[in-house]
């Protein structure tokens, strides 16, 4: 019997799983496909780190490690839902909740002083940030808007804000003394073991990391951001935002770049409130209130300071004196600087571009914005799109083309695999990367506070990435552009490999180019305005950025993308969109028993997962997948996706309609008579009981819902909330 692994993750996707998974298991069972679950939620990952501190009935296995092993085998068929990439505030909140539920997990030690505390911190550091994706992604990504989704967007266009030529919105980036400008890169000639060392001005050597295994042909990079230049840049941009009378905002990836970007975020907070930190910085540090965790954490902790009221007043004066800050929630006073994970670049920049180049200001209105992206590696992509909108106006979803993506990400490729090789300098000197023979491969002069990092990209994923790009270009007869900049050290090495590996494939008649990211972005938006498609073939970070940027403009959300990861050893990983885990949706459910999360990404991924089993010889799974795709198209056209207002169809209601359309498709198909026979009475019952089911689903809305926990809900309570229709359950459950 074939097995599909359905991951249990976090927040809205996790809650939706309580409703949708019973339907999936019921239908899959008829094709002899077993659907099992694995808990890779933030809470589950925390508990897996501390089995010795838990009771027998509290212990859970390390599901992420298990799936990481599975992903390297031909048998893998994993459906991966969005999960929390935990920032420090999220990690600590999850720990507090688990402790309150009776789990004896330890506090996170901010300043470990004992071996035990250092071990605890190391365990938690495995959990925070992007801990899941690098483990599971043993293949490169193929992300695109499915035909049904693109058709729906053209027939039912989403709102797009108007742009004016005199818009003052722009991107500000360093362009010097940053990661991009200081990058060095080498190709490893033979299998080796590297070390990273800091050589102080007096010659004292400190090993920052050793035992770094590398393979022949691997690309290894090293770079540094000089904080003196960063601080000067931030001061200039804060002053410029005030002079131009635009909102000031910073856009980072503090979840994925979980070492470097929180540090950069902290520098932004310090730069915005220079007087506060000059006068009270020592008091804040002594109280453990770090700007790296955001302004919100500091303000929440001021009550414990003897001079807390004075410090709070100083922050309020800083807000009044500085430029207007972009807001996450104007009504609640939550600024762009409150929480590092609130304004994530790949989601926040496309939303700004879609909304006339505006963000929300302290007055609750929309305003032009200075978008600060300190590192210049990819900032120019957003500036290119902004300039196009300023020149030509907003994009038109009814006519615009598409920019699917082939992304290099396998085996922790590129910057998102750099966490364990990123360091904040504690002394001046020089950081060097040395090989097993002691030869220096790369080196940078550093000052105290500088942020130094190295990253790796193995050769096999690059070769597979080139193959996937050609395969997609051939299958769709679409031009493909490698977004690589020959003036950047890392990209020069990748360009050489791309040029070496392209001749291994039949590229006859295909339009395949290599352009810098800025030129590639400019070409792509020119083409989508003409209704033409262009495949973006990118590295790991641009994969993340582009698969939010273009889908949000094209179809209104990145959650509707089809995301397939053909695993390098033959298995399949099917990701359910790039829409995040929607914490605000959970808040609405708890307050109003209404979940507006859209599971469309799960529907699309599940169909591909069934087809993967079909390709492996299970013809009935193929029928299930094809029928599910047709049902999804009907769901979109009949407008049965979740609405936004209580009293309307929500996530649970969309699952009912999907089940009904799916059963009808299976009952009417002619490829498999047995499936038609099984699902004919199911479809009939769902049609006949539609009014009763809808009444039961809507009837529970409008009151608080108890799910027993945010990061680790109570299973029985969550299932009760997410499956409130006895009529629907009575039809589906006998199939399970």
XYZ file of C-alpha atoms in Angstrom:
736
model
C 0.000 0.000 0.000
C 1.368 3.382 -1.015
C 1.909 6.002 1.677
C 1.584 9.770 1.538
C 2.988 11.704 4.485
C 0.866 14.728 5.390
C 2.758 17.134 7.644
C 1.204 18.725 10.700
C 2.560 22.257 10.901
C 1.395 25.475 12.550
C -1.273 28.118 12.913
C -3.949 28.327 10.188
C -2.676 25.480 7.952
C -2.508 23.175 10.959
C -6.058 24.023 12.011
C -7.300 23.516 8.460
C -5.744 20.059 8.486
C -8.144 18.969 11.237
C -10.968 19.630 8.782
C -9.425 18.559 5.471
C -7.325 15.534 6.416
C -10.317 13.256 7.180
C -11.585 13.946 3.655
C -8.159 13.199 2.184
C -7.824 9.938 4.108
C -11.337 8.837 3.160
C -10.846 9.397 -0.570
C -7.260 8.115 -0.657
C -8.223 4.851 1.025
C -10.313 3.938 -2.008
C -7.117 3.939 -4.107
C -5.175 1.900 -1.543
C -3.185 4.951 -0.523
C -2.516 5.385 3.177
C -2.214 8.992 4.372
C -0.110 9.265 7.531
C 0.830 12.363 9.493
C 4.112 13.620 10.944
C 4.275 16.490 13.425
C 6.849 19.069 12.325
C 5.158 22.003 14.069
C 7.232 24.432 16.091
C 5.870 22.921 19.307
C 6.505 19.393 18.066
C 10.065 20.242 17.097
C 10.689 21.740 20.544
C 9.364 18.661 22.334
C 11.470 16.376 20.159
C 14.615 18.134 21.438
C 13.968 17.335 25.110
C 12.700 13.746 25.506
C 14.554 13.290 28.803
C 12.529 16.096 30.395
C 9.136 14.667 29.407
C 6.924 11.904 30.727
C 6.443 8.736 28.699
C 3.080 9.861 27.317
C 4.453 13.323 26.419
C 7.429 12.164 24.351
C 7.235 12.380 20.582
C 9.697 11.282 17.943
C 11.857 13.583 15.872
C 9.536 13.639 12.879
C 11.616 16.210 11.011
C 14.742 14.033 11.156
C 12.678 11.042 10.037
C 11.275 12.936 7.052
C 14.720 14.251 6.198
C 15.890 10.654 5.830
C 12.780 9.724 3.854
C 13.341 12.624 1.437
C 16.570 11.000 0.260
C 14.741 7.827 -0.853
C 12.707 7.014 -3.980
C 9.687 6.173 -1.796
C 9.190 9.704 -0.478
C 5.794 11.285 -1.109
C 5.508 14.188 1.319
C 2.923 16.962 1.432
C 4.485 19.872 3.258
C 2.251 22.645 4.583
C 3.518 26.113 5.598
C 5.159 26.175 9.002
C 6.465 28.805 11.403
C 10.042 29.857 10.748
C 10.410 30.849 14.359
C 11.773 34.204 15.362
C 13.036 34.502 18.919
C 9.760 35.989 20.242
C 7.794 33.148 18.626
C 10.150 30.513 20.017
C 9.895 31.896 23.534
C 6.109 32.177 23.288
C 5.870 28.535 22.231
C 8.088 27.496 25.127
C 5.895 29.397 27.600
C 2.753 27.760 26.235
C 4.235 24.272 26.432
C 5.367 24.896 29.995
C 1.848 26.032 30.835
C 0.477 22.802 29.376
C 2.651 20.760 31.704
C 5.649 20.050 29.473
C 8.878 20.515 31.453
C 10.854 22.078 28.616
C 13.538 24.539 29.753
C 13.579 28.290 29.291
C 15.673 29.587 26.391
C 18.965 30.823 27.879
C 19.759 34.216 26.337
C 23.201 34.315 27.962
C 24.276 30.725 28.681
C 26.956 30.427 31.340
C 27.047 26.667 32.013
C 27.552 23.646 29.778
C 23.946 22.638 30.393
C 22.651 26.048 29.329
C 24.847 25.977 26.235
C 23.425 22.546 25.335
C 19.884 23.842 25.831
C 20.535 26.852 23.644
C 22.100 24.682 20.933
C 19.006 22.466 20.984
C 16.680 25.445 20.613
C 18.851 26.929 17.877
C 18.103 23.815 15.819
C 14.421 24.703 16.062
C 14.311 28.431 15.396
C 14.304 30.069 12.002
C 13.961 28.044 8.843
C 14.612 24.687 10.471
C 12.214 22.615 8.377
C 12.665 23.479 4.717
C 16.424 22.860 4.407
C 15.960 19.379 5.869
C 13.150 18.314 3.527
C 14.263 19.989 0.332
C 16.412 17.289 -1.203
C 15.441 18.577 -4.617
C 15.028 21.819 -6.512
C 11.707 23.616 -6.777
C 9.236 23.988 -9.618
C 6.676 26.657 -8.734
C 3.995 27.966 -11.060
C 0.421 29.214 -11.081
C -1.849 26.328 -12.176
C -4.031 26.950 -15.219
C -7.221 26.934 -13.134
C -5.822 29.577 -10.784
C -4.541 31.794 -13.585
C -7.846 31.485 -15.448
C -9.786 32.414 -12.335
C -7.601 35.501 -11.757
C -8.222 36.634 -15.318
C -11.975 36.132 -15.030
C -12.218 37.490 -11.481
C -9.350 39.994 -11.131
C -8.130 40.916 -7.671
C -7.750 44.554 -6.660
C -4.632 46.444 -7.703
C -3.801 49.913 -6.397
C -3.263 52.723 -8.869
C 0.271 54.019 -9.420
C 1.190 57.589 -10.263
C 4.295 58.763 -12.047
C 5.087 61.133 -9.168
C 5.130 58.347 -6.578
C 8.008 58.850 -4.149
C 8.192 55.169 -3.198
C 11.626 53.667 -3.764
C 14.107 51.119 -2.466
C 17.230 52.168 -0.585
C 20.161 49.757 -0.373
C 23.818 49.948 0.640
C 25.654 48.922 -2.516
C 29.023 48.902 -0.740
C 30.476 47.290 2.366
C 27.571 44.840 2.357
C 27.259 41.095 1.729
C 26.995 41.440 -2.027
C 29.918 43.797 -2.530
C 32.307 41.920 -0.212
C 31.562 38.443 -1.517
C 34.353 36.002 -2.401
C 33.695 32.593 -3.933
C 35.665 29.449 -4.761
C 34.920 26.132 -6.435
C 36.310 23.253 -4.409
C 38.641 21.117 -6.593
C 38.352 17.910 -4.534
C 36.551 16.544 -1.461
C 37.905 18.381 1.548
C 37.258 19.581 5.078
C 37.318 23.316 5.688
C 37.632 25.447 8.801
C 36.692 29.052 9.541
C 39.010 30.954 11.861
C 39.329 34.435 13.286
C 42.838 35.842 13.489
C 42.950 38.761 15.913
C 45.152 41.787 15.449
C 47.670 40.310 17.906
C 47.792 37.022 15.990
C 45.507 35.070 18.345
C 43.558 32.459 16.384
C 40.017 31.397 17.275
C 38.307 28.595 15.363
C 34.781 29.701 14.549
C 33.870 26.448 12.829
C 35.774 23.355 11.826
C 34.916 20.005 10.309
C 33.101 21.701 7.410
C 32.818 18.890 4.869
C 32.758 19.928 1.208
C 32.595 17.945 -2.021
C 34.373 18.229 -5.331
C 32.801 20.941 -7.482
C 31.032 22.589 -4.542
C 30.746 26.386 -4.574
C 31.703 27.990 -1.261
C 31.247 31.700 -0.605
C 32.310 34.049 2.161
C 31.370 37.652 2.778
C 30.949 40.308 5.445
C 28.681 43.265 6.172
C 30.598 46.083 7.865
C 28.400 47.514 10.587
C 30.006 50.954 10.554
C 28.830 51.330 6.960
C 25.443 49.810 7.852
C 24.939 52.287 10.687
C 25.919 55.240 8.492
C 23.548 54.027 5.766
C 20.653 53.675 8.222
C 21.194 57.170 9.630
C 21.127 58.571 6.106
C 17.917 56.763 5.161
C 16.091 57.745 8.347
C 16.974 61.381 7.673
C 15.997 61.019 4.009
C 12.602 59.514 4.823
C 11.850 62.470 7.086
C 13.066 64.961 4.476
C 10.982 63.342 1.732
C 7.961 62.996 4.055
C 7.507 59.305 3.267
C 7.091 56.308 5.527
C 10.254 54.590 6.722
C 10.239 50.795 6.550
C 12.841 48.054 6.699
C 12.450 44.754 4.857
C 14.484 41.747 5.989
C 14.159 37.984 6.274
C 14.687 37.583 10.012
C 13.092 34.138 9.990
C 15.139 32.443 7.277
C 18.365 34.413 7.821
C 17.998 33.712 11.503
C 21.458 34.917 12.603
C 22.303 37.848 10.336
C 18.943 39.537 9.835
C 17.881 39.812 13.497
C 21.238 41.508 14.122
C 20.617 43.897 11.216
C 17.091 44.490 12.506
C 18.546 45.410 15.887
C 20.831 47.969 14.223
C 17.772 49.520 12.551
C 15.974 49.840 15.890
C 19.087 51.446 17.419
C 19.467 53.826 14.481
C 15.838 54.939 14.690
C 16.125 55.695 18.425
C 19.731 56.915 18.820
C 19.037 59.093 21.849
C 17.193 56.305 23.682
C 20.051 53.860 23.299
C 22.680 56.489 24.081
C 20.974 57.263 27.401
C 19.388 53.946 28.337
C 21.139 51.300 26.265
C 23.071 49.877 29.210
C 19.916 49.585 31.328
C 18.083 47.807 28.517
C 20.966 45.409 27.933
C 21.222 44.625 31.635
C 17.521 43.767 31.635
C 17.959 41.457 28.628
C 15.898 43.724 26.366
C 17.588 43.430 22.982
C 16.691 45.513 19.926
C 17.376 42.363 17.864
C 14.028 41.077 19.151
C 12.228 44.250 18.139
C 10.753 47.336 19.716
C 7.715 45.398 20.924
C 9.752 43.137 23.182
C 11.549 46.098 24.700
C 8.334 48.000 25.412
C 6.740 44.904 26.945
C 9.688 44.540 29.324
C 9.919 48.149 30.514
C 7.561 47.480 33.409
C 10.361 45.633 35.179
C 12.780 48.574 34.978
C 12.859 51.157 37.774
C 13.033 53.893 35.124
C 10.707 52.116 32.731
C 8.316 55.042 32.417
C 11.193 57.360 31.557
C 12.498 54.973 28.898
C 9.025 54.541 27.425
C 8.642 58.305 27.187
C 12.009 58.473 25.424
C 10.843 55.942 22.843
C 7.631 57.905 22.309
C 9.686 61.053 21.785
C 11.864 59.157 19.303
C 8.764 58.162 17.335
C 7.622 61.768 17.306
C 11.009 63.134 16.247
C 11.778 60.627 13.496
C 10.113 60.026 10.146
C 6.701 58.398 10.110
C 7.106 54.640 10.541
C 5.327 52.126 8.368
C 2.838 50.194 10.473
C 1.874 46.556 10.816
C -1.299 47.513 12.706
C -2.049 51.226 12.927
C -4.986 50.727 15.304
C -2.842 48.868 17.819
C 0.264 51.014 17.343
C 2.367 48.095 16.066
C 5.149 49.516 13.914
C 7.439 48.108 11.282
C 10.083 47.840 14.020
C 8.026 46.014 16.652
C 8.676 42.369 15.722
C 11.399 41.116 13.334
C 9.087 38.481 11.856
C 6.174 40.874 11.225
C 7.592 42.457 8.058
C 9.228 39.753 5.972
C 10.628 41.053 2.705
C 9.238 38.432 0.335
C 5.662 39.119 1.504
C 5.864 42.803 2.469
C 7.465 44.158 -0.707
C 4.982 42.558 -3.161
C 2.086 43.730 -0.978
C 3.480 47.264 -1.119
C 3.913 47.108 -4.892
C 0.380 45.752 -5.320
C -0.985 48.597 -3.150
C 0.210 51.569 -5.219
C 3.652 51.493 -3.603
C 2.016 52.292 -0.285
C 2.262 50.981 3.240
C 0.057 51.877 6.187
C 1.078 54.900 8.246
C 0.491 55.808 11.905
C -2.663 57.696 10.842
C -4.198 54.542 9.388
C -3.831 55.812 5.830
C -1.722 54.642 2.874
C 1.437 56.550 2.008
C 4.489 56.430 -0.233
C 7.319 54.551 1.404
C 11.095 54.395 1.569
C 11.734 50.642 1.601
C 15.107 49.996 3.220
C 16.763 46.731 2.145
C 20.307 46.987 3.507
C 22.049 44.260 1.507
C 22.115 45.022 -2.211
C 22.180 41.425 -3.501
C 18.548 41.453 -4.647
C 17.183 44.879 -3.677
C 17.409 46.048 -7.287
C 14.764 43.527 -8.343
C 12.106 45.339 -6.336
C 13.310 48.737 -7.492
C 13.038 47.578 -11.120
C 9.410 46.536 -10.627
C 8.607 49.781 -8.796
C 10.101 51.845 -11.633
C 8.059 49.884 -14.161
C 4.860 50.626 -12.221
C 5.752 54.304 -11.904
C 6.253 54.452 -15.673
C 3.363 52.273 -16.844
C 0.886 52.035 -13.968
C -0.444 49.001 -12.164
C -0.423 45.564 -13.748
C -3.679 44.170 -15.128
C -4.483 40.680 -13.784
C -6.910 40.062 -16.666
C -4.170 40.228 -19.292
C -0.791 39.866 -17.602
C 1.507 36.927 -18.221
C 3.148 34.706 -15.642
C 6.611 34.246 -14.143
C 6.953 30.630 -12.958
C 10.105 29.704 -11.088
C 12.723 26.979 -11.096
C 14.649 27.417 -7.867
C 18.025 26.118 -6.710
C 17.499 24.982 -3.130
C 18.467 21.315 -2.792
C 20.810 20.287 0.017
C 20.683 23.700 1.755
C 21.958 25.579 -1.262
C 23.089 29.209 -1.042
C 22.415 31.877 1.596
C 19.548 30.085 3.342
C 22.005 27.369 4.307
C 24.398 29.804 5.998
C 23.006 29.871 9.554
C 25.663 27.660 11.067
C 28.372 29.672 9.331
C 27.259 33.205 10.290
C 29.060 35.074 13.055
C 28.932 38.466 14.709
C 32.501 39.594 15.307
C 33.542 40.134 18.915
C 36.989 41.531 18.066
C 38.785 43.114 15.108
C 41.073 41.046 12.942
C 40.647 38.826 9.926
C 38.319 35.901 9.210
C 39.703 33.214 6.937
C 38.390 30.057 5.313
C 41.131 27.434 5.152
C 41.220 24.002 3.541
C 42.474 20.746 4.955
C 46.035 21.593 3.933
C 45.870 24.870 5.863
C 45.733 27.015 2.728
C 43.672 30.205 2.951
C 40.883 30.091 0.352
C 39.106 33.336 1.300
C 39.579 36.084 3.875
C 38.107 39.370 5.094
C 39.314 42.086 7.429
C 36.686 42.635 10.123
C 35.863 45.004 12.964
C 33.934 44.347 16.148
C 30.233 43.910 15.356
C 30.714 43.063 11.684
C 28.500 40.234 10.395
C 30.461 37.558 8.549
C 28.956 34.559 6.804
C 29.797 31.680 4.500
C 27.465 29.516 2.460
C 27.673 26.396 0.335
C 26.108 25.165 -2.888
C 26.863 21.605 -3.877
C 27.503 20.672 -7.479
C 24.841 17.951 -7.807
C 21.961 20.344 -7.007
C 23.309 22.852 -9.552
C 23.418 20.177 -12.245
C 19.876 19.069 -11.317
C 18.692 22.719 -11.339
C 19.928 23.219 -14.891
C 18.200 19.995 -15.941
C 14.916 21.068 -14.321
C 15.095 24.472 -16.030
C 15.466 22.880 -19.451
C 12.720 20.355 -18.676
C 10.265 23.105 -17.710
C 11.202 25.317 -20.657
C 10.667 22.370 -23.014
C 7.382 21.265 -21.400
C 5.826 24.721 -21.499
C 7.658 26.103 -24.536
C 8.468 29.167 -22.459
C 11.651 31.285 -22.407
C 13.806 30.628 -19.340
C 16.140 33.180 -17.792
C 18.879 32.365 -15.286
C 18.968 35.321 -12.864
C 22.738 35.484 -12.366
C 24.984 38.549 -12.119
C 28.436 38.156 -13.621
C 29.707 41.006 -11.407
C 28.947 38.976 -8.253
C 31.538 36.388 -7.207
C 29.130 33.553 -6.407
C 27.128 34.078 -9.579
C 30.231 34.034 -11.782
C 30.946 30.511 -10.593
C 27.345 29.470 -11.170
C 27.372 30.948 -14.676
C 30.382 28.784 -15.536
C 28.565 25.701 -14.300
C 25.355 26.595 -16.139
C 27.298 27.027 -19.365
C 29.009 23.677 -18.770
C 25.799 21.748 -17.972
C 23.390 23.192 -20.542
C 25.020 21.235 -23.414
C 24.110 18.010 -21.568
C 20.474 18.651 -22.570
C 18.549 19.212 -25.774
C 18.062 22.974 -25.828
C 17.270 23.185 -29.535
C 14.540 25.718 -30.228
C 14.488 26.944 -26.627
C 15.091 30.532 -25.527
C 17.441 30.215 -22.540
C 19.365 33.264 -21.339
C 21.534 34.473 -18.468
C 20.797 37.980 -17.168
C 21.537 39.895 -14.003
C 18.608 39.917 -11.536
C 17.803 43.556 -12.321
C 17.868 42.979 -16.088
C 15.919 39.741 -15.681
C 13.259 41.484 -13.591
C 13.002 44.299 -16.125
C 12.598 41.826 -18.995
C 10.056 39.740 -17.073
C 7.760 42.656 -16.221
C 7.978 43.947 -19.789
C 6.857 40.528 -20.999
C 4.072 40.030 -18.450
C 2.578 43.383 -19.506
C 2.363 41.886 -23.007
C 0.709 38.759 -21.625
C 3.863 36.668 -22.099
C 5.314 34.105 -19.695
C 8.967 33.906 -18.628
C 10.463 31.225 -16.382
C 12.733 32.702 -13.711
C 15.567 30.287 -12.955
C 16.998 31.500 -9.681
C 19.010 30.725 -6.615
C 17.504 29.956 -3.246
C 16.744 33.433 -1.941
C 15.399 34.769 -5.236
C 13.291 31.614 -5.457
C 11.650 32.678 -2.221
C 11.297 36.308 -3.294
C 10.019 35.656 -6.818
C 7.491 33.024 -5.795
C 5.815 35.670 -3.655
C 6.422 38.737 -5.826
C 4.944 37.570 -9.108
C 2.069 35.404 -7.796
C 0.860 38.228 -5.524
C 0.757 40.512 -8.569
C -0.622 37.873 -10.945
C -3.213 35.988 -8.889
C -3.451 37.984 -5.664
C -1.629 35.573 -3.368
C 1.332 33.238 -3.312
C -0.723 30.595 -1.485
C -2.283 29.542 -4.804
C 0.993 28.466 -6.387
C 1.651 24.878 -7.332
C 4.957 23.963 -5.686
C 6.522 20.670 -6.728
C 9.948 19.517 -5.577
C 11.151 16.563 -7.658
C 13.519 14.986 -5.131
C 16.928 14.136 -6.510
C 16.656 10.440 -5.595
C 13.243 9.964 -7.188
C 10.712 10.848 -4.502
C 8.407 13.821 -4.427
C 7.884 16.755 -2.060
C 4.708 18.719 -2.668
C 4.509 22.101 -0.964
C 1.171 23.788 -0.476
C 1.950 27.317 -1.569
C 4.094 30.117 -0.225
C 1.475 31.970 1.769
C 2.897 31.665 5.267
C 1.042 30.271 8.236
C -1.411 33.162 8.773
C -1.371 33.935 12.516
C -4.146 36.539 12.192
C -6.449 33.847 10.844
C -6.005 31.892 14.062
C -6.869 34.958 16.102
C -10.105 35.343 14.155
C -10.978 31.678 14.672
C -10.479 31.948 18.430
C -12.555 35.138 18.596
C -15.297 34.276 16.082
C -15.064 30.553 15.217
C -14.350 31.535 11.637
C -11.241 30.456 9.722
C -10.684 32.272 6.448
C -7.520 30.333 5.521
C -7.697 29.116 1.919
C -6.602 25.487 1.481
C -6.284 25.804 -2.287
C -2.552 25.114 -2.038
C -3.305 21.810 -0.311
C -5.761 20.841 -3.065
C -3.193 21.530 -5.782
C -0.360 19.754 -3.956
C -2.507 16.728 -3.141
C -3.465 16.258 -6.795
C 0.211 16.236 -7.770
C 0.947 13.817 -4.934
C -1.686 11.385 -6.220
C -0.316 11.732 -9.755
C 3.144 10.921 -8.393
C 1.709 7.622 -7.135
C 0.040 7.186 -10.505
C 3.396 7.497 -12.239
C 4.627 4.743 -9.907
C 1.958 2.349 -11.105
C -1.140 3.140 -9.037
C -3.661 3.944 -11.784
C -6.435 4.562 -9.275
C -4.358 7.266 -7.537
C -3.948 8.928 -10.939
C -7.729 9.003 -11.331
C -8.075 10.549 -7.871
C -5.546 13.264 -8.711
C -7.072 14.160 -12.061
C -10.563 14.290 -10.543
C -9.301 16.484 -7.712
C -7.847 18.988 -10.162
C -11.161 19.197 -12.017
C -12.988 19.622 -8.718
C -10.607 22.410 -7.720
C -11.333 24.221 -10.979
C -15.062 23.974 -10.276
C -14.534 25.222 -6.717
C -12.835 28.341 -8.056
C -15.369 29.041 -10.774
C -18.302 28.511 -8.407
C -16.641 30.865 -5.887
C -16.626 28.372 -3.030
C -13.302 29.506 -1.585
C -13.366 31.048 1.902
C -14.866 34.509 2.191
C -13.714 37.114 4.698
C -16.845 37.791 6.766
C -18.512 35.806 9.521
C -21.704 34.202 8.270
C -20.100 33.302 4.943
C -18.324 30.203 3.719
C -15.060 29.689 5.596
C -12.233 27.165 5.390
C -14.426 24.311 6.603
C -17.120 25.172 4.107
C -14.637 25.168 1.241
C -13.560 21.659 2.293
C -17.166 20.497 2.081
C -17.593 21.909 -1.405
C -14.297 20.441 -2.536
C -15.370 17.023 -1.215
C -18.710 17.321 -3.000
C -17.184 18.337 -6.342
C -14.471 15.697 -5.993
C -16.981 12.945 -5.286
C -19.093 14.078 -8.253
C -16.065 13.992 -10.550
C -15.153 10.493 -9.360
C -18.727 9.264 -9.721
C -18.947 10.512 -13.304
C -15.487 9.513 -14.576
C -15.170 6.469 -16.838
C -11.542 5.440 -16.249
C -12.276 3.353 -13.145
C -15.700 1.770 -12.747
C -15.054 0.688 -9.165
C -14.260 4.252 -8.039
C -17.375 5.498 -9.821
C -19.442 2.876 -7.998
C -17.959 3.813 -4.604
C -18.397 7.540 -4.984
C -21.813 7.687 -6.663
C -23.723 7.361 -3.360
C -21.234 9.669 -1.628
C -21.795 12.378 -4.220
C -25.549 11.860 -4.031
C -25.549 12.186 -0.236
C -23.386 15.317 -0.284
C -25.695 16.955 -2.829
C -28.865 15.982 -0.970
C -27.496 17.151 2.380
C -25.931 20.386 1.163
C -28.381 22.660 2.973
C -28.050 20.775 6.244
C -24.249 20.725 6.059
C -23.977 24.412 5.226
C -26.354 25.248 8.058
C -24.238 23.276 10.518
C -20.990 24.844 9.292
C -22.251 28.427 9.381
C -24.289 27.951 12.548
C -21.243 27.693 14.805
C -19.776 30.997 13.660
C -19.781 34.266 15.572
C -18.684 33.115 19.011
C -15.329 32.309 20.631
C -13.743 28.932 19.897
C -11.579 26.976 22.313
C -8.789 25.026 20.640
C -6.766 24.505 23.800
C -3.546 26.175 22.678
C -2.009 28.319 19.970
C 1.244 26.509 19.234
C 0.028 23.095 20.437
C -3.763 22.884 20.324
C -5.655 20.152 22.133
C -6.416 17.517 19.484
C -9.955 16.786 20.647
C -10.883 20.449 20.985
C -9.377 21.423 17.650
C -11.071 18.516 15.868
C -14.407 19.453 17.431
C -14.050 23.071 16.306
C -12.880 22.221 12.792
C -15.434 19.421 12.144
C -18.709 20.886 13.401
C -21.005 19.243 10.805
C -22.268 15.886 12.025
C -23.996 15.376 8.694
C -20.794 15.825 6.703
C -18.809 13.676 9.128
C -21.422 10.949 8.856
C -20.940 10.796 5.090
C -17.139 10.999 5.051
C -16.098 8.902 8.050
C -17.448 5.510 6.854
C -15.047 5.763 3.897
C -12.099 5.982 6.296
